PDB file of C-alpha atoms in Angstrom:
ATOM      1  CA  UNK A   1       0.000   0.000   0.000  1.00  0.00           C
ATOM      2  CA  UNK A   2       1.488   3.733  -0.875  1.00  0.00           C
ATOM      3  CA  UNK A   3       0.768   6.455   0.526  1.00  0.00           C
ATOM      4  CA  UNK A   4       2.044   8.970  -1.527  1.00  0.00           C
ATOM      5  CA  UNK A   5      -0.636  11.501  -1.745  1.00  0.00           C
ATOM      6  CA  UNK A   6      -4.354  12.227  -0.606  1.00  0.00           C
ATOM      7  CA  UNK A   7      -5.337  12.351  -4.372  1.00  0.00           C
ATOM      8  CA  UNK A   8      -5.639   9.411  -6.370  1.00  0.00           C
ATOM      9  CA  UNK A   9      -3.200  10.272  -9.666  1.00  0.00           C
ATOM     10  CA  UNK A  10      -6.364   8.503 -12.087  1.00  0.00           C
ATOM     11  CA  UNK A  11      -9.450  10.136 -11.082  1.00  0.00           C
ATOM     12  CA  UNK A  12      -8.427  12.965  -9.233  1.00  0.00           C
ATOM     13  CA  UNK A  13     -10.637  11.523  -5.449  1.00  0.00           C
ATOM     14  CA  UNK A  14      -9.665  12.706  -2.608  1.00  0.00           C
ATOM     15  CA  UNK A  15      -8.840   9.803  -0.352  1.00  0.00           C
ATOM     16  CA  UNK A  16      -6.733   9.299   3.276  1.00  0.00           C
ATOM     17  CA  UNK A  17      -5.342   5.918   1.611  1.00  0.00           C
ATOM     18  CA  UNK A  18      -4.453   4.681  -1.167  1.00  0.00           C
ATOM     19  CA  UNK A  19      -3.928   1.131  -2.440  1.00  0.00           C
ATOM     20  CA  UNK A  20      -0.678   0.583  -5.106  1.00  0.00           C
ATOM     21  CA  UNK A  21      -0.720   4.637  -5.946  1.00  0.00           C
ATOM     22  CA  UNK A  22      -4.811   4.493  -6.579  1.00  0.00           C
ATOM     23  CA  UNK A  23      -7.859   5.238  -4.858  1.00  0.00           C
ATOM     24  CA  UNK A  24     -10.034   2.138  -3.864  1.00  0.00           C
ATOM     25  CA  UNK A  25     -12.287   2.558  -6.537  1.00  0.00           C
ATOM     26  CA  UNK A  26      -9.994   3.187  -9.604  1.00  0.00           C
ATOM     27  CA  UNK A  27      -7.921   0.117  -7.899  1.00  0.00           C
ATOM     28  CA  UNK A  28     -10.880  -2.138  -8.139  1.00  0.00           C
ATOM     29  CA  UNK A  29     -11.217  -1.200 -11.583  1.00  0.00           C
ATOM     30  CA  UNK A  30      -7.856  -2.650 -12.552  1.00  0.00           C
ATOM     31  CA  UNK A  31      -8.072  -6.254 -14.687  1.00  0.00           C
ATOM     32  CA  UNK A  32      -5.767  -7.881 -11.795  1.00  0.00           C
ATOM     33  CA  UNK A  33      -7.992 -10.629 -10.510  1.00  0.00           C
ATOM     34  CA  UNK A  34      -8.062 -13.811 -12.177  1.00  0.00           C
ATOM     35  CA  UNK A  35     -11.580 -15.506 -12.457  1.00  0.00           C
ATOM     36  CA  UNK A  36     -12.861 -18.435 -14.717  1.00  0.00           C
ATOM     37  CA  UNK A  37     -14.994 -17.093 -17.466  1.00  0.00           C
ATOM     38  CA  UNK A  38     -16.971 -19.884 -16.744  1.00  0.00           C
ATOM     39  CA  UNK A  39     -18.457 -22.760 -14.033  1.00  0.00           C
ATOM     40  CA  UNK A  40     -21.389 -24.951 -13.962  1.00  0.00           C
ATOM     41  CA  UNK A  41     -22.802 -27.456 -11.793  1.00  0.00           C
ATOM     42  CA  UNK A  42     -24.545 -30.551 -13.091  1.00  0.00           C
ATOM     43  CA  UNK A  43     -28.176 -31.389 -11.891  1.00  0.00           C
ATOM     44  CA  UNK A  44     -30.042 -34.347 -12.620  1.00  0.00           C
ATOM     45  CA  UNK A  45     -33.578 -33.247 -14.039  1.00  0.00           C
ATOM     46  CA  UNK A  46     -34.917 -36.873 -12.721  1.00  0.00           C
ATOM     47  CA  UNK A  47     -33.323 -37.301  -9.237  1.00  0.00           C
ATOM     48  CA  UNK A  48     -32.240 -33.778  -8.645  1.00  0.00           C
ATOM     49  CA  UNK A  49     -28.503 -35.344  -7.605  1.00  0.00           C
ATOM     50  CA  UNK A  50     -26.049 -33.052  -9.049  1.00  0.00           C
ATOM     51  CA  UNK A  51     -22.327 -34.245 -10.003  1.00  0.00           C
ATOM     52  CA  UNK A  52     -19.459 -33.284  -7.595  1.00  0.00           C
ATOM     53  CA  UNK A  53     -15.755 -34.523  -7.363  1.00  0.00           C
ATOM     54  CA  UNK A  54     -16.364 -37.004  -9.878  1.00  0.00           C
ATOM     55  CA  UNK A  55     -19.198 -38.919  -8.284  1.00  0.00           C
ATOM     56  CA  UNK A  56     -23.666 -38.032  -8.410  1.00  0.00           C
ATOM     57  CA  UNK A  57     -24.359 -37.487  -5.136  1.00  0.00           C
ATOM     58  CA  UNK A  58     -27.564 -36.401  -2.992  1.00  0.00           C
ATOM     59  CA  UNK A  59     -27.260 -32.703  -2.340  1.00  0.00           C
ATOM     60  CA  UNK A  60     -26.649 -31.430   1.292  1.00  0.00           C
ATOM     61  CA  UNK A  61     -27.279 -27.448   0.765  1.00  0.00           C
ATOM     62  CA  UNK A  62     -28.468 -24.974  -1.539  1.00  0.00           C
ATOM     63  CA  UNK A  63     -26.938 -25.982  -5.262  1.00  0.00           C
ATOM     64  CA  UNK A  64     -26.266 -22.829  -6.093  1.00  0.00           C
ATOM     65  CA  UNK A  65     -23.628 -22.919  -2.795  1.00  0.00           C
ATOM     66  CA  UNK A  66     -22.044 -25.974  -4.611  1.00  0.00           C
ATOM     67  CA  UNK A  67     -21.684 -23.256  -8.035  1.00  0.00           C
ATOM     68  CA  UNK A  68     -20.377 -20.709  -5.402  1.00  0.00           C
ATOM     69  CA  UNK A  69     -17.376 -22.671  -4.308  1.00  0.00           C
ATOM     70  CA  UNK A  70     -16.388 -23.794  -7.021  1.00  0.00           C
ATOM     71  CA  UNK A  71     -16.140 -20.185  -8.087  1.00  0.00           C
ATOM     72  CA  UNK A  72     -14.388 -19.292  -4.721  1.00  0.00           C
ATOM     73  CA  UNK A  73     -11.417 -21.860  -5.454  1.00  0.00           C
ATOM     74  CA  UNK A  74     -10.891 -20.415  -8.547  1.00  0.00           C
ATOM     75  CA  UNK A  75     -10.025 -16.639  -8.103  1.00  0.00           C
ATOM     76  CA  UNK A  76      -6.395 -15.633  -7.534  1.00  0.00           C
ATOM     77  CA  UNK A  77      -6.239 -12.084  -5.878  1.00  0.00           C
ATOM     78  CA  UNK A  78      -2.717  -9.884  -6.415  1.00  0.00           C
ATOM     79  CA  UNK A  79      -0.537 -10.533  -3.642  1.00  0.00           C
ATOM     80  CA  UNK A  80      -1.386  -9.166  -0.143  1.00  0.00           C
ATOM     81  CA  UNK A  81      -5.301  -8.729  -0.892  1.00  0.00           C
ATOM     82  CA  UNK A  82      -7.610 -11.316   1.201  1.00  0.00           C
ATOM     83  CA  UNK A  83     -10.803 -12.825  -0.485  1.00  0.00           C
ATOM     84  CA  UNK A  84     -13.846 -12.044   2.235  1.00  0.00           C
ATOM     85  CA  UNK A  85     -16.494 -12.980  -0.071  1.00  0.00           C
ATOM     86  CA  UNK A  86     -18.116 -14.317  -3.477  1.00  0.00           C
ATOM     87  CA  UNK A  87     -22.055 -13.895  -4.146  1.00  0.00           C
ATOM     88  CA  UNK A  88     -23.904 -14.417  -7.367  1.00  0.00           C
ATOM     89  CA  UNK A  89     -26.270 -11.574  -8.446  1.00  0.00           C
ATOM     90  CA  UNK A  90     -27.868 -13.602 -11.579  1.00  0.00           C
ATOM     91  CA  UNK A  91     -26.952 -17.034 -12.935  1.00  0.00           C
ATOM     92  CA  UNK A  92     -26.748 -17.988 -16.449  1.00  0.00           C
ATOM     93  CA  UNK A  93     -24.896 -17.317 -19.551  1.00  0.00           C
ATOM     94  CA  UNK A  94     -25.288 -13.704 -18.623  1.00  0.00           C
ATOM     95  CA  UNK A  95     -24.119 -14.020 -14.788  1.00  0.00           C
ATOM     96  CA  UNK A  96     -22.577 -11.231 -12.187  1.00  0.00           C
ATOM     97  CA  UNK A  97     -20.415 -12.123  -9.673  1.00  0.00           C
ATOM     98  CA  UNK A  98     -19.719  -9.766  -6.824  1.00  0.00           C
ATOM     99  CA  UNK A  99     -16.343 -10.098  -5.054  1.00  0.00           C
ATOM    100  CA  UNK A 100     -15.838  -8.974  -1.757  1.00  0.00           C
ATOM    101  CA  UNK A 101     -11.769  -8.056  -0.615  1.00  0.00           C
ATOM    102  CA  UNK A 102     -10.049  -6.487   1.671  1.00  0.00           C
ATOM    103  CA  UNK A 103      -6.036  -4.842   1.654  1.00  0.00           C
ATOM    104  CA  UNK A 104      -5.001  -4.167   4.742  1.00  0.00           C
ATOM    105  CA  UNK A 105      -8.175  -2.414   6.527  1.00  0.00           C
ATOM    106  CA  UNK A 106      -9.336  -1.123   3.340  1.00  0.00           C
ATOM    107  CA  UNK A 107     -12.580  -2.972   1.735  1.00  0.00           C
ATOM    108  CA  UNK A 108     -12.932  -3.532  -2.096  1.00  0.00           C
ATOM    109  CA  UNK A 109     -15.730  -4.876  -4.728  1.00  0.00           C
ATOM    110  CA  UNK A 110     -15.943  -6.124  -7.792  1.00  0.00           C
ATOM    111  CA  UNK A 111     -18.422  -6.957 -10.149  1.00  0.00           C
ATOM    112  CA  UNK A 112     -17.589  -9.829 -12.987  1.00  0.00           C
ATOM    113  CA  UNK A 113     -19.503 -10.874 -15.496  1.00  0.00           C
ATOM    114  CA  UNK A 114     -18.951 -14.692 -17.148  1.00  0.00           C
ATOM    115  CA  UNK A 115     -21.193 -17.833 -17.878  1.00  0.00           C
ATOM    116  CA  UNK A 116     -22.082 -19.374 -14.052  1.00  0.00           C
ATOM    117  CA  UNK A 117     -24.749 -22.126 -14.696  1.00  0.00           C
ATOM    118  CA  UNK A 118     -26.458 -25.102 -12.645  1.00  0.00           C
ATOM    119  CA  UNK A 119     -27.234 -27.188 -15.801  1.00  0.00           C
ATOM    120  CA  UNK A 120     -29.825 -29.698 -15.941  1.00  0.00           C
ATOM    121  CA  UNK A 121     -29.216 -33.124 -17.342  1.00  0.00           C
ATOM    122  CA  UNK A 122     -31.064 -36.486 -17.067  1.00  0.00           C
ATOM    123  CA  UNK A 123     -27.968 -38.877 -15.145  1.00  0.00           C
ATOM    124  CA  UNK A 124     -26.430 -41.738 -16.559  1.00  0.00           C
ATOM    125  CA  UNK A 125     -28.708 -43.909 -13.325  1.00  0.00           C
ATOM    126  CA  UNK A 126     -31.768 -42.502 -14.583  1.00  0.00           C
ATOM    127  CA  UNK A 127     -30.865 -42.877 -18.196  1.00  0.00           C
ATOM    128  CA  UNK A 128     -30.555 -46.789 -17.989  1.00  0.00           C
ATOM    129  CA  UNK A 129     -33.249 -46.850 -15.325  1.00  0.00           C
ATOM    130  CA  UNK A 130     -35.730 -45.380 -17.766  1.00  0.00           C
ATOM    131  CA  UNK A 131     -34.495 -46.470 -20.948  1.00  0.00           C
ATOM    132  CA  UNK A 132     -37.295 -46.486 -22.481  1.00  0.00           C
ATOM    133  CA  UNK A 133     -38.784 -44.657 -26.029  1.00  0.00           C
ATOM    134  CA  UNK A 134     -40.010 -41.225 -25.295  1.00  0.00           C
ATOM    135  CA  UNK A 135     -43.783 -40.375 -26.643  1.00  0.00           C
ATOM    136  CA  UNK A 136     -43.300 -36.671 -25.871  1.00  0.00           C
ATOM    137  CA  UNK A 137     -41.612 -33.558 -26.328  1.00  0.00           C
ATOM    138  CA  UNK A 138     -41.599 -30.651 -24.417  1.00  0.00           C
ATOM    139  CA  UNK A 139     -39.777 -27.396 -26.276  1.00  0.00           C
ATOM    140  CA  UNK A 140     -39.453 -24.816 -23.468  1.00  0.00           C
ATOM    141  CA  UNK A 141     -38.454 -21.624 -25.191  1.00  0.00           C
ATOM    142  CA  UNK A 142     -37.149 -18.612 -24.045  1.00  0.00           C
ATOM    143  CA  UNK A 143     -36.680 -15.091 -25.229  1.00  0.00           C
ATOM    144  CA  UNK A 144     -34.958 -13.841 -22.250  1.00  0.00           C
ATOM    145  CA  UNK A 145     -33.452 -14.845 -18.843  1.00  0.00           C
ATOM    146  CA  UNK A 146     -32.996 -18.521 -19.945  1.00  0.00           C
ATOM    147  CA  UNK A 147     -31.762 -20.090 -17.169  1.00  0.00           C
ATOM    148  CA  UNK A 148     -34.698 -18.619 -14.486  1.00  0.00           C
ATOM    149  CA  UNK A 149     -37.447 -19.398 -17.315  1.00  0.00           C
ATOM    150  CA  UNK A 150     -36.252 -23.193 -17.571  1.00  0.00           C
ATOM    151  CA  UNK A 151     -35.775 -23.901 -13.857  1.00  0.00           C
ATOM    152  CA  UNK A 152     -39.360 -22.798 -13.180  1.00  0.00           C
ATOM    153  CA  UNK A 153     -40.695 -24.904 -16.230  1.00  0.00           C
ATOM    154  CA  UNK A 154     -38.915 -28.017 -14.972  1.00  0.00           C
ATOM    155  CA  UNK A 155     -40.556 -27.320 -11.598  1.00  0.00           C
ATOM    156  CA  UNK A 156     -43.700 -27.268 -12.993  1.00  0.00           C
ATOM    157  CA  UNK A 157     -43.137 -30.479 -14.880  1.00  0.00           C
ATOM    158  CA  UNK A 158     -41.544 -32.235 -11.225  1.00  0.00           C
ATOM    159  CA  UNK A 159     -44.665 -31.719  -9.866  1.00  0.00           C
ATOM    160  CA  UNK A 160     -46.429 -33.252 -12.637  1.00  0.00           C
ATOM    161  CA  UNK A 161     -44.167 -36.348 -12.182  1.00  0.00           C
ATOM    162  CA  UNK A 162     -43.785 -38.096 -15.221  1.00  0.00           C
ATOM    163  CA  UNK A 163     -41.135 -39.996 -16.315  1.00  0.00           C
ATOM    164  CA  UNK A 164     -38.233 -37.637 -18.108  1.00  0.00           C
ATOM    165  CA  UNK A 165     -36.349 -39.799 -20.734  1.00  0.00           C
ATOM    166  CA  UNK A 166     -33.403 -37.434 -21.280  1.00  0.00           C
ATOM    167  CA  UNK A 167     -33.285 -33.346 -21.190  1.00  0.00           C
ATOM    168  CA  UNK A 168     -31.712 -31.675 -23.868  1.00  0.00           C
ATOM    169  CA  UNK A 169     -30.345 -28.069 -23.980  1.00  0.00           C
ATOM    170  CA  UNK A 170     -31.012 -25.882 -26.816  1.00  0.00           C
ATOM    171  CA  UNK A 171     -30.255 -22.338 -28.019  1.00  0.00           C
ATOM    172  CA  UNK A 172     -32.762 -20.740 -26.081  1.00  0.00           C
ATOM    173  CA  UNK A 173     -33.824 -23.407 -23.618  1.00  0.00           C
ATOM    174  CA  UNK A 174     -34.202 -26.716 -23.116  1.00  0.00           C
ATOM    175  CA  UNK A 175     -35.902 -30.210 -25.300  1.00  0.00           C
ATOM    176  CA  UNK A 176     -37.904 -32.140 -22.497  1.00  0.00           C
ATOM    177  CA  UNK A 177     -38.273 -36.054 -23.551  1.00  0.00           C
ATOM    178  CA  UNK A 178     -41.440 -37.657 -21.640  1.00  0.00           C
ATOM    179  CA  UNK A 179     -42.454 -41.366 -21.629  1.00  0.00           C
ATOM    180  CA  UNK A 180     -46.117 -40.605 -21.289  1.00  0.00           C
ATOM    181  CA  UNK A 181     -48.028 -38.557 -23.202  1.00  0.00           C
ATOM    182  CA  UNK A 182     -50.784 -37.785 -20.713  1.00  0.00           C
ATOM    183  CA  UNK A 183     -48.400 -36.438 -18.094  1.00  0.00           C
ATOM    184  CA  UNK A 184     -47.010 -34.324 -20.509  1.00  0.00           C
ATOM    185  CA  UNK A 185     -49.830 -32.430 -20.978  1.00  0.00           C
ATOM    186  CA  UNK A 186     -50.757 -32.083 -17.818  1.00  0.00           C
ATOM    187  CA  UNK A 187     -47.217 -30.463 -17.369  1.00  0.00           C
ATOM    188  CA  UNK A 188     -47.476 -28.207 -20.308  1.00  0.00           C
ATOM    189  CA  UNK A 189     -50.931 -26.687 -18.766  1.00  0.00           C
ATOM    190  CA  UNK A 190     -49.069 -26.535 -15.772  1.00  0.00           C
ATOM    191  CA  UNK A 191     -46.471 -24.136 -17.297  1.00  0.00           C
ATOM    192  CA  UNK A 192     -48.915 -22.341 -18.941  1.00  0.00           C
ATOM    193  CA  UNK A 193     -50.750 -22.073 -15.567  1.00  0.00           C
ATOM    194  CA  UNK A 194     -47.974 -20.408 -13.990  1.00  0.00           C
ATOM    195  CA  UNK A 195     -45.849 -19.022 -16.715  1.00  0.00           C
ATOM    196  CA  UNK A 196     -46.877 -16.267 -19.623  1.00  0.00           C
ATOM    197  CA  UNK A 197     -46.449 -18.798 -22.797  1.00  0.00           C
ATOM    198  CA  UNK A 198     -48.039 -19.630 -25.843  1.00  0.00           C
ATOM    199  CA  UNK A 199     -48.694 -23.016 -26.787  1.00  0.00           C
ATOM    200  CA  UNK A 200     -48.641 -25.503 -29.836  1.00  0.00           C
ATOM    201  CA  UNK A 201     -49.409 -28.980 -29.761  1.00  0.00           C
ATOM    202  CA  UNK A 202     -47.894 -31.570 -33.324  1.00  0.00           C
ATOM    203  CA  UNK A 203     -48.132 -34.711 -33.592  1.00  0.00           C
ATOM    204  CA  UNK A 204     -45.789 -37.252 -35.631  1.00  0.00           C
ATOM    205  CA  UNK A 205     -46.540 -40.838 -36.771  1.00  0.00           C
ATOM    206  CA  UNK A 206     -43.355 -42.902 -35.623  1.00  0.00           C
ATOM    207  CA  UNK A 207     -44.671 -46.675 -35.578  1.00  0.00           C
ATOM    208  CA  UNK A 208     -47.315 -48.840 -36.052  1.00  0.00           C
ATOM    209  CA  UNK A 209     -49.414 -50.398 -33.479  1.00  0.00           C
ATOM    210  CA  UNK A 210     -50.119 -53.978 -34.976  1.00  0.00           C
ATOM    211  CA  UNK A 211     -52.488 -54.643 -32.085  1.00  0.00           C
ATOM    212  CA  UNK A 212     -54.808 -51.658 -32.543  1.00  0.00           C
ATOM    213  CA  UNK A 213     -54.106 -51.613 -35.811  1.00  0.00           C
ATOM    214  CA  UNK A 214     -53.040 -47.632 -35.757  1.00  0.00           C
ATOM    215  CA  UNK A 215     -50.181 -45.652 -35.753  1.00  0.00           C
ATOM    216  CA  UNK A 216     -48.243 -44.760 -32.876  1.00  0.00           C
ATOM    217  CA  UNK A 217     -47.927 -41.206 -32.517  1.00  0.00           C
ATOM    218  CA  UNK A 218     -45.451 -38.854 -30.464  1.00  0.00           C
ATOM    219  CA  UNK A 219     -46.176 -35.113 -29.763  1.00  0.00           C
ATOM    220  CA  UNK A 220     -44.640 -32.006 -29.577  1.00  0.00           C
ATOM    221  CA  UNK A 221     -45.580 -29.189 -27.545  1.00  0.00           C
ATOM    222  CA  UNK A 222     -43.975 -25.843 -27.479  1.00  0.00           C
ATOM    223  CA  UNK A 223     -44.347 -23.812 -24.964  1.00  0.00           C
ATOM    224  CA  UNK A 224     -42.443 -20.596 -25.967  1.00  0.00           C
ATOM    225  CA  UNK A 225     -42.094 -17.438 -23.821  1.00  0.00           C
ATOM    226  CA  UNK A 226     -44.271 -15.013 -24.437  1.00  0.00           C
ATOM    227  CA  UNK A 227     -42.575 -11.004 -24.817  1.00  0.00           C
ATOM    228  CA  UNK A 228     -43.653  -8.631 -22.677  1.00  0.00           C
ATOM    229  CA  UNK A 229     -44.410  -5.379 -24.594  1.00  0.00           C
TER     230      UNK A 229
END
């Protein structure tokens, strides 16, 4: 820490310290903290365990304290500066971290931008538990705030329980694959219940059904995001 003047040099602030010739702010400022541009934590859409040091295992906090940490481990500070905290203002492909520091008694933030997901996936136990044909597909679309318009859509099909065959992500959201077509729907009304989307139902021939002596049909629903004016 200098303490060469009362003035920082850059932006002309009076200040009783500064830290390396600068005020605190103008210090903050500088590109000297190294952060990934990028962490995510894998959830299972089926079983909700998410994927940590190599192994799926049973949550036992908040998920997004799992993202957090490995966040934490990953920031190098310049020498003689003291990480106090790391908190996530949004999550997503858009995220903002805010880093909390400290040199000597002085008390610093930063706010970093980079891609800081929990990512839903269907896990490889559920895969081969289910393994069976999906009958229906669920497009959830977004036009903004991806990440917070998926998580509530997948809550809203959870609580429909059906069986999820695999999740796929997309561009702007996520490709839901359902056993049963009945639960499907009932999850689709359920997002459209609680969440301002349109909705279009299509259906596809994709076998025959010698029995009935029909086809066998799979549908697609798309529930896209509807923009606020």
């Amino acid at each position: 820490m200098s303490l060469k003047s009362r003035f920082c040099p850059k932006c002309g602030k009076e200040t009783e310290k500064l830290i390396d010739s600068l005020c605190s702010t103008c210090y903050s400022g500088k590109p000297n903290v190294r952060v990934p541009n990028q962490k995510n934590v894998l959830q299972c859409v089926k079983c909700e365990m998410i994927y940590n040091k190599g192994f799926w295992t049973r949550p036992k906090k908040d998920i997004e304290s799992y993202l957090i940490k490995r966040i934490r481990e990953s920031i190098r500070l310049p020498e003689g500066e003291t990480l106090i905290d790391v908190k996530l203002l949004e999550l997503g492909k858009d995220a903002e971290l805010l880093i909390r520091s400290e040199v000597g008694d002085e008390k610093l933030e930063r706010i970093i931008n980079g891609k800081f997901e929990i990512k839903k996936y269907c896990c490889p136990a559920c895969s081969r538990e289910q393994g069976i044909d999906y009958t229906a597909k669920l497009q959830l679309r977004a036009s903004k705030d991806h990440a917070k318009f998926v998580e509530e859509a997948l809550t809203c099909i959870r609580e429909a329980a059906p069986k999820v065959s695999k999740v796929e992500p997309m561009l702007k959201g996520v490709d839901v694959y359902l056993v049963n077509q009945r639960l499907a729907k009932q999850a689709a009304r359920r997002i459209k219940k609680h969440l301002e989307v349109t909705m279009r139902e299509s259906y596809r021939n994709y076998s025959w059904d010698q029995e009935n002596d029909r086809p066998k049909r799979r549908i697609t629903i798309l529930l896209k995001q509807k923009l606020r004016k």
